[in-house]
PDB file of C-alpha atoms in Angstrom:
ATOM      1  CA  UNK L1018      18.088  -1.519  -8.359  1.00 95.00           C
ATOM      2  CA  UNK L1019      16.234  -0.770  -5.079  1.00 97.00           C
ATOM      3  CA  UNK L1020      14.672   2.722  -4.746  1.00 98.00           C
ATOM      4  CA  UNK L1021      12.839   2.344  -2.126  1.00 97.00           C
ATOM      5  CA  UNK L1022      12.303   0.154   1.192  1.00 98.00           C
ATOM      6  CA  UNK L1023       9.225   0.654   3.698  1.00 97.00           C
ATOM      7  CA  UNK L1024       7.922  -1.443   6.481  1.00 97.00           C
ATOM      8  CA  UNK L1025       5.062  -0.569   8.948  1.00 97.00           C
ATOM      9  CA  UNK L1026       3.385  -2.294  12.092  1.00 98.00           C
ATOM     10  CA  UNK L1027      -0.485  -1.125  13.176  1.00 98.00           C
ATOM     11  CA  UNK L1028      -1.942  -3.078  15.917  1.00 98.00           C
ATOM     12  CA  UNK L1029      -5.488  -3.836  14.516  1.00 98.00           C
ATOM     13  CA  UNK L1030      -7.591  -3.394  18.020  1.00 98.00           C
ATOM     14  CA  UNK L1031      -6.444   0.272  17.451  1.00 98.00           C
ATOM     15  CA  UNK L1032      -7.848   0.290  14.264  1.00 98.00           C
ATOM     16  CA  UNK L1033     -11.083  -1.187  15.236  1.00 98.00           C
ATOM     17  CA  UNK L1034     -11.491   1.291  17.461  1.00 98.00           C
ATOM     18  CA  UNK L1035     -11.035   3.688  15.074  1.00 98.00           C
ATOM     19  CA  UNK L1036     -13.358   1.976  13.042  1.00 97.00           C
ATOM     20  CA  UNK L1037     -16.218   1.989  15.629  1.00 97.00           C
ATOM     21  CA  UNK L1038     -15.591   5.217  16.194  1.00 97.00           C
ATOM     22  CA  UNK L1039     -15.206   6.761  13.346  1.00 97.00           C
ATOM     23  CA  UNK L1040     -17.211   4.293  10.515  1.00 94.00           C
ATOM     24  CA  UNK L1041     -17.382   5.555   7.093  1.00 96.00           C
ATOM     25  CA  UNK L1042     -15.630   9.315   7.337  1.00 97.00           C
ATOM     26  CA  UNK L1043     -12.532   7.257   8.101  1.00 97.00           C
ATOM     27  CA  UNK L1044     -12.935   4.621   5.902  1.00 97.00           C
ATOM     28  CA  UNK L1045     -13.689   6.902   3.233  1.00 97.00           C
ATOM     29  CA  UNK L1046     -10.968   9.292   4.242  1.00 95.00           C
ATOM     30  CA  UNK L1047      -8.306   6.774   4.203  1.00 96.00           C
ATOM     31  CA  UNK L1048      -9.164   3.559   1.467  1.00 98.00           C
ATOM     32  CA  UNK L1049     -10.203   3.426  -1.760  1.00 97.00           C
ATOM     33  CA  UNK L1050     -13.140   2.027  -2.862  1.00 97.00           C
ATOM     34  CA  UNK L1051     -11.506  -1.089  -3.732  1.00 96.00           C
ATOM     35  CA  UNK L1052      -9.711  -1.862  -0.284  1.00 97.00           C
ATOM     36  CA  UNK L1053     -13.213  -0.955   1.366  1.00 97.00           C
ATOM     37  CA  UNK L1054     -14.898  -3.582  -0.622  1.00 96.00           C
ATOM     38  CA  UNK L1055     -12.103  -5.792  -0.348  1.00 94.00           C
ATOM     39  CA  UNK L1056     -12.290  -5.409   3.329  1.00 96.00           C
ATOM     40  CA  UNK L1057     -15.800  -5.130   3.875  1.00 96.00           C
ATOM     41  CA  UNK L1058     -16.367  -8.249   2.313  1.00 95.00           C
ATOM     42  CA  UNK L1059     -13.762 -10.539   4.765  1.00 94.00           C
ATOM     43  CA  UNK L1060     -14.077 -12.086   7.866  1.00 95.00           C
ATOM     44  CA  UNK L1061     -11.545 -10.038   9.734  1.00 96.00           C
ATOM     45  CA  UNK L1062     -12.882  -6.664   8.596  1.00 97.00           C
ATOM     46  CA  UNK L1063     -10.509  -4.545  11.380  1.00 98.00           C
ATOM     47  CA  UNK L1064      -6.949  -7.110  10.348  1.00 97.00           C
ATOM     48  CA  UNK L1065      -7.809  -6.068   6.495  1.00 97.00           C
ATOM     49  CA  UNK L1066      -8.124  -2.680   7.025  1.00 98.00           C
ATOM     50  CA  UNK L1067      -5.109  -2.658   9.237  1.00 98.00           C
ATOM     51  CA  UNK L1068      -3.035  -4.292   6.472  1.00 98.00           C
ATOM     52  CA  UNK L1069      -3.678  -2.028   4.101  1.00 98.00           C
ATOM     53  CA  UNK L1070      -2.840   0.851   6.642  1.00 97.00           C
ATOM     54  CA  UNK L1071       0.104  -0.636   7.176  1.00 98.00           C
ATOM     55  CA  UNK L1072       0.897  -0.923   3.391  1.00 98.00           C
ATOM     56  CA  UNK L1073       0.081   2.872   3.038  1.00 97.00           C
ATOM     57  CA  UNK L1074       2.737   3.826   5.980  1.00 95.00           C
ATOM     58  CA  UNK L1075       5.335   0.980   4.397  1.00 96.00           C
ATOM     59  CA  UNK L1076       4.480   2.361   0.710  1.00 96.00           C
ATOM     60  CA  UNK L1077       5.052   6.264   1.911  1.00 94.00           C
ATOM     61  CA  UNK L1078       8.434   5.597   3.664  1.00 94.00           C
ATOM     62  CA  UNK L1079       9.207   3.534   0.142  1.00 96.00           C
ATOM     63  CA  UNK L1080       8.905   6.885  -1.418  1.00 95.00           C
ATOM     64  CA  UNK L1081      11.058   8.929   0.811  1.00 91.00           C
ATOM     65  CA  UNK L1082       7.878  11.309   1.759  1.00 83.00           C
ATOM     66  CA  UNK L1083       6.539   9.790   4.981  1.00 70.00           C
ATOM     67  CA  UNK L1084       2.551  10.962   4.958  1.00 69.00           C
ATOM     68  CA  UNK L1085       3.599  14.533   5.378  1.00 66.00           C
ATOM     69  CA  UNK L1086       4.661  15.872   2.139  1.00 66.00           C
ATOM     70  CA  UNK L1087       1.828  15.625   0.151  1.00 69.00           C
ATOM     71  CA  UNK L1088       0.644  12.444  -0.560  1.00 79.00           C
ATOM     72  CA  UNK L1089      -2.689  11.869   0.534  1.00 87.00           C
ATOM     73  CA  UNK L1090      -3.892   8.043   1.922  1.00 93.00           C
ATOM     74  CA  UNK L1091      -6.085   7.602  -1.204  1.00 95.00           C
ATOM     75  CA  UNK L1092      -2.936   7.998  -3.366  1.00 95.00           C
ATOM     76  CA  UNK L1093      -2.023   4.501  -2.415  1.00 97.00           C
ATOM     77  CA  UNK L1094      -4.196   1.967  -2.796  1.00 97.00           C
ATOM     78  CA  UNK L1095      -3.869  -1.870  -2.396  1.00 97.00           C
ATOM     79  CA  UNK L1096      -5.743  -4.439  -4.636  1.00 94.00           C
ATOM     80  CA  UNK L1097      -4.779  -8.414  -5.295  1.00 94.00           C
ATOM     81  CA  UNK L1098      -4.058 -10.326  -8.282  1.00 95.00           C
ATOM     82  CA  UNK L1099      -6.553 -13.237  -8.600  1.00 94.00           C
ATOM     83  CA  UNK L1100      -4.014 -15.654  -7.169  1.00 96.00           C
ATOM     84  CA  UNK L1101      -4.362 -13.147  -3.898  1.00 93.00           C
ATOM     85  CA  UNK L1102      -1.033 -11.610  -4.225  1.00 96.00           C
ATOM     86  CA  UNK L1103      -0.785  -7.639  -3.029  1.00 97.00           C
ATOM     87  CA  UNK L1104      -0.039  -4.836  -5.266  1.00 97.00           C
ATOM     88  CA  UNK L1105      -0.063  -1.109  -4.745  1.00 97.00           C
ATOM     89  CA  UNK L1106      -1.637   1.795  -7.093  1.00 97.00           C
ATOM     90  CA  UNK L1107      -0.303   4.931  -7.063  1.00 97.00           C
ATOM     91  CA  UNK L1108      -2.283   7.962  -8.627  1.00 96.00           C
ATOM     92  CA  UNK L1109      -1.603  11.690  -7.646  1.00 93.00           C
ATOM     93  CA  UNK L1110       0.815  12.951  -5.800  1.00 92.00           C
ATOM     94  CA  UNK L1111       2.513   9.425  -4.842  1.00 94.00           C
ATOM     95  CA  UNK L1112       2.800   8.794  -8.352  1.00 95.00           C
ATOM     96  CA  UNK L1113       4.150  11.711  -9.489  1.00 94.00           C
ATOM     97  CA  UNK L1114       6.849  11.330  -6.724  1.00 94.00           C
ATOM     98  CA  UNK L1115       7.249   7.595  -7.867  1.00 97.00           C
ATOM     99  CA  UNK L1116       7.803   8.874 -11.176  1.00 97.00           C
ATOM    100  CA  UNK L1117      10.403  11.419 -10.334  1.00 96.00           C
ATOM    101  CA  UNK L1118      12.477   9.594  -8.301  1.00 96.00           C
ATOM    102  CA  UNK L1119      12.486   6.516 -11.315  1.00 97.00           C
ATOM    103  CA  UNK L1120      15.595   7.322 -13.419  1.00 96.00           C
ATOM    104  CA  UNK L1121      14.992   7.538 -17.134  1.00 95.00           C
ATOM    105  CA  UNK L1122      15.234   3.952 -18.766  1.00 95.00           C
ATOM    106  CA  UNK L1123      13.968   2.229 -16.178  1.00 96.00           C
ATOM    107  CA  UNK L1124      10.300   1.237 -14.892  1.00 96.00           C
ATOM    108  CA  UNK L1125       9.576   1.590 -11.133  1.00 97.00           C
ATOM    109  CA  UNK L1126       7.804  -2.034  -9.983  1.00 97.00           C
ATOM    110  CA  UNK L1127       6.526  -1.842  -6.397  1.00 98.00           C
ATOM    111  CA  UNK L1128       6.760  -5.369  -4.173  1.00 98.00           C
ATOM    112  CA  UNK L1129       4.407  -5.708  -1.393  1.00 98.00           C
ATOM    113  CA  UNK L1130       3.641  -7.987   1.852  1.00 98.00           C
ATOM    114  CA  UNK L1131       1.076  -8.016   4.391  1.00 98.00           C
ATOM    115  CA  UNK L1132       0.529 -10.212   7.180  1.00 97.00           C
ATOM    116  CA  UNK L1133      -0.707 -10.336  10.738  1.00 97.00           C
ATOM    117  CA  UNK L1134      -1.175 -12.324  13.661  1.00 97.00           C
ATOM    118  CA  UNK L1135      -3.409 -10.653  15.987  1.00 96.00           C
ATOM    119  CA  UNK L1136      -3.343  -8.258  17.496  1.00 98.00           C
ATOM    120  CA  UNK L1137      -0.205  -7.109  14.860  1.00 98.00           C
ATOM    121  CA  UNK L1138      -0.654  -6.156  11.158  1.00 98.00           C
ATOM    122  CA  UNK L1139       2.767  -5.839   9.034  1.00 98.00           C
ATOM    123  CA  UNK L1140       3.231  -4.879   5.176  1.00 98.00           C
ATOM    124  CA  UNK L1141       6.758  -4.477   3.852  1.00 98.00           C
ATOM    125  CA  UNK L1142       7.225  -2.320   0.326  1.00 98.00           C
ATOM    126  CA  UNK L1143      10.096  -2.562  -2.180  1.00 98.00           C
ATOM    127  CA  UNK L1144      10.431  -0.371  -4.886  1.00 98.00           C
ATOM    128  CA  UNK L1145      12.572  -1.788  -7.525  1.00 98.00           C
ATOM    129  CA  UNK L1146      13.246   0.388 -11.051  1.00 97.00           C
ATOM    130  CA  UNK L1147      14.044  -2.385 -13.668  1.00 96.00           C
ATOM    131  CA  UNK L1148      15.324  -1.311 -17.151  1.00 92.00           C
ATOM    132  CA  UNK L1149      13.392  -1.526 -20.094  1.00 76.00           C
ATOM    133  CA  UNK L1150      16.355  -4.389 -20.948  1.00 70.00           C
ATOM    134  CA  UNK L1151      15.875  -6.509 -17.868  1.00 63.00           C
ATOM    135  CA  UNK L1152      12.049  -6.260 -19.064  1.00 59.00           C
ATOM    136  CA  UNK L1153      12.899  -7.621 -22.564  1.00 55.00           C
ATOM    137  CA  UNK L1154      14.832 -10.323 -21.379  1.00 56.00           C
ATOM    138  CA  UNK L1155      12.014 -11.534 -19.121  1.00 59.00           C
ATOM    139  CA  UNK L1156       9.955 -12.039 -22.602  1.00 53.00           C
ATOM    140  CA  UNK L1157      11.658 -13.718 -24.727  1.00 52.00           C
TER     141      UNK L1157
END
């Protein structure tokens, strides 16, 4: 079942403004360390950042909070399987939140995806809750 649906758009010449501007306080007031090595380490530094801004917007309205109950931007926190795929962490108060709105039995399992095409950035999050049945199945 669907818990949760969040998309976002950030144009990424705003955030490399914000990045020139601003450098490391909003880097580090924003991204985990992961996403700012992730980022730090690409070609497009401003379109990965503005991804994974976009993923923390998409990933908030997901949960039914917005940004302004609570959850704080490092509570969110996109990394990628090796194969490149996006997923979202949730620690603190997003995943207590996740947690609360998962009904018992089930396990909350958050879909992300991020693209752009300059000068756009776009994420989409899904929150599906599975049952622990559904997750059997998908073993055997």
């Amino acid at each position: 079942m669907i818990l949760g649906i969040g998309s976002d758009l950030a144009n990424i010449d705003r955030i490399a403004g914000t990045l020139e501007r601003f450098g490391d306080r909003f880097k580090n007031r924003v991204f985990t360390d992961v996403e700012q090595r992730k980022a730090d380490n690409r070609k497009d530094v401003a379109g990965t950042y503005a991804k994974r801004w976009a993923a923390k917007e998409a990933c908030s309205k997901a949960l039914g909070t917005g940004l302004a109950m609570g959850i704080s931007w490092k509570d969110m926190g996109v990394s990628n399987l090796r194969t490149g795929q996006p997923t979202m962490k949730l620690t603190g108060w997003a995943k207590e939140r996740l947690e609360a709105m998962t009904p018992e039995g089930y396990e909350a399992i958050i879909h992300v995806t991020l693209t752009d095409d300059h000068p756009w950035a776009q994420a989409f999050v899904v929150i599906e809750a599975r049952s622990a049945r559904e997750k059997i199945k998908e073993t055997l």
